[in-house]
mmCIF file of C-alpha atoms in Angstrom:
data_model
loop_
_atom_site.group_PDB
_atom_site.id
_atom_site.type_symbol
_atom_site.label_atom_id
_atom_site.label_comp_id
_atom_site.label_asym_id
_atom_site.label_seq_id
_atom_site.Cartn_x
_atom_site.Cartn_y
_atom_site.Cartn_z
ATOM 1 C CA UNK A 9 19.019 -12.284 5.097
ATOM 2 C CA UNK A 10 19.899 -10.851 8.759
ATOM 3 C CA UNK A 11 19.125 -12.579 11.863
ATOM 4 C CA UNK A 12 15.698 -13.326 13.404
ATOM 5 C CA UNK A 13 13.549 -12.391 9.767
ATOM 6 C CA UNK A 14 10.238 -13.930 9.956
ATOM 7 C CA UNK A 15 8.522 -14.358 6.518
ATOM 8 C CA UNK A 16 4.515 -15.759 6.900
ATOM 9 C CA UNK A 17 2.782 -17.623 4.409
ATOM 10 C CA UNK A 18 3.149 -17.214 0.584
ATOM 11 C CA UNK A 19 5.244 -14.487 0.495
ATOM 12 C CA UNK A 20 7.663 -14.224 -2.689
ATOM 13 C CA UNK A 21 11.237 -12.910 -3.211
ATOM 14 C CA UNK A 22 12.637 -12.564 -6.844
ATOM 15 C CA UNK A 23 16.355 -12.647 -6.579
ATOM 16 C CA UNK A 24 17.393 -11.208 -9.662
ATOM 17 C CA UNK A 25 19.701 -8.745 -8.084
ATOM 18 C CA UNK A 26 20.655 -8.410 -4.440
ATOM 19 C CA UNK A 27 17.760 -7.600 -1.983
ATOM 20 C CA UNK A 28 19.079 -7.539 1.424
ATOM 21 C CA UNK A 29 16.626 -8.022 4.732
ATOM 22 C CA UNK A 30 17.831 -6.374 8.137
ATOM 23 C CA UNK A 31 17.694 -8.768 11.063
ATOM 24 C CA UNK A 32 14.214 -8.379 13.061
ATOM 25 C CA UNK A 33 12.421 -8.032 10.156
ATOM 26 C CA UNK A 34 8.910 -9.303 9.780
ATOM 27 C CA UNK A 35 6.869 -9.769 6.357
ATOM 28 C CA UNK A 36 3.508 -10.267 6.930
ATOM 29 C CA UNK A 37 1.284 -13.053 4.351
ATOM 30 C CA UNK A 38 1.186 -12.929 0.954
ATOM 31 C CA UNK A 39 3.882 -10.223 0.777
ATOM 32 C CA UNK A 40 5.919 -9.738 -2.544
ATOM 33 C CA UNK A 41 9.441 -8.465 -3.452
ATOM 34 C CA UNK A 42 10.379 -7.603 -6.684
ATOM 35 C CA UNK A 43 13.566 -5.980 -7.910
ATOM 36 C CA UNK A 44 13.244 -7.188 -11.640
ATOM 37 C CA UNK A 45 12.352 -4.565 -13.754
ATOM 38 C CA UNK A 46 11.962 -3.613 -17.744
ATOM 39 C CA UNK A 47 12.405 -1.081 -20.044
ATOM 40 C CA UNK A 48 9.214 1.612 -20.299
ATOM 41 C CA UNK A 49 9.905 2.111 -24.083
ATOM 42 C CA UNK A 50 7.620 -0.392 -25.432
ATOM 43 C CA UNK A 51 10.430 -1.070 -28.350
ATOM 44 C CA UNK A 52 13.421 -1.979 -26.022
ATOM 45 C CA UNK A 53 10.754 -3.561 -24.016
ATOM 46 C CA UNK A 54 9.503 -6.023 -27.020
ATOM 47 C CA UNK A 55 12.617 -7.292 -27.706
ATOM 48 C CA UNK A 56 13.163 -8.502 -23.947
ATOM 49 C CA UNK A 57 15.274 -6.628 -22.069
ATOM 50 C CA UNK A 58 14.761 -7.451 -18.145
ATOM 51 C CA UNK A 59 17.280 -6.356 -15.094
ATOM 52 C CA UNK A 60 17.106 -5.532 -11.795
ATOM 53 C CA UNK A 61 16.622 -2.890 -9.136
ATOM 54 C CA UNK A 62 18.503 -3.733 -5.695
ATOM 55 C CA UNK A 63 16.369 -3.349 -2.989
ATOM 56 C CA UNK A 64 17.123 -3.094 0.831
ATOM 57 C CA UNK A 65 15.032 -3.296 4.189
ATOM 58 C CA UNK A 66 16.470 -2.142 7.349
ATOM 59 C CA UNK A 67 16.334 -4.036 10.346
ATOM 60 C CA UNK A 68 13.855 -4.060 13.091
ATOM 61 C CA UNK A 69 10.782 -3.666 9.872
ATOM 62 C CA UNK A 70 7.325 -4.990 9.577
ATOM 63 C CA UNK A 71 6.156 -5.358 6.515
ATOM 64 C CA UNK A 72 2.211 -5.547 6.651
ATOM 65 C CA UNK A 73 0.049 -8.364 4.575
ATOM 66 C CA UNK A 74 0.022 -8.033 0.736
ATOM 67 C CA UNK A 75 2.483 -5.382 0.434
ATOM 68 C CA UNK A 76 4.153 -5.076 -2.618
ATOM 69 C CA UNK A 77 7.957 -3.753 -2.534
ATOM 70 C CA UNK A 78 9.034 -2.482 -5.957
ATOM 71 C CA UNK A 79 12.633 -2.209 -7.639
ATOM 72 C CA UNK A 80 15.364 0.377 -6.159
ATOM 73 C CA UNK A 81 13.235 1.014 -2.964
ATOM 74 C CA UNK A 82 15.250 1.292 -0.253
ATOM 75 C CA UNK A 83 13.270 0.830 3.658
ATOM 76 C CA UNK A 84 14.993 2.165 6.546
ATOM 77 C CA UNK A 85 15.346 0.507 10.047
ATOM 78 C CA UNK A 86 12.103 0.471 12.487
ATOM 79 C CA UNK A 87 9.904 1.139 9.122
ATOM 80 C CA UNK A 88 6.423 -0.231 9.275
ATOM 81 C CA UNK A 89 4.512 -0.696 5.650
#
């Protein structure tokens, strides 16, 4: 996590794989980072298989309230969501 990241109330950060947070970010409440992920077959999916997506933010982003920020995405610097 980079320098200066604010994170409000109730926000959530699975760390199954890397996610890495530019410094000056700012997540807004209730705002949720996932990188886990699953098969879409529902076979594979049954006999639970689970990895992860890396996902990074920039620096300088705001991240509005209740955002959701799926596996793989990447957010570039001075982003607002």
């Amino acid at each position: 996590m980079g320098k200066d990241v604010i994170l409000n109330f109730n926000c959530c950060i699975l760390d199954v794989v890397t996610v890495t947070i530019g410094d000056g970010t700012l997540f807004g409440p209730n705002v949720q980072i996932y990188p886990a992920d699953h098969p879409r077959d529902k076979e594979t999916r049954l006999e639970g298989w689970e990895f992860g997506r890396p996902i990074k933010i920039g620096k300088n982003v705001w991240i509005g309230g209740g955002a959701m920020i799926l596996p793989g995405v990447t957010i570039g610097d001075d982003a607002i969501i």
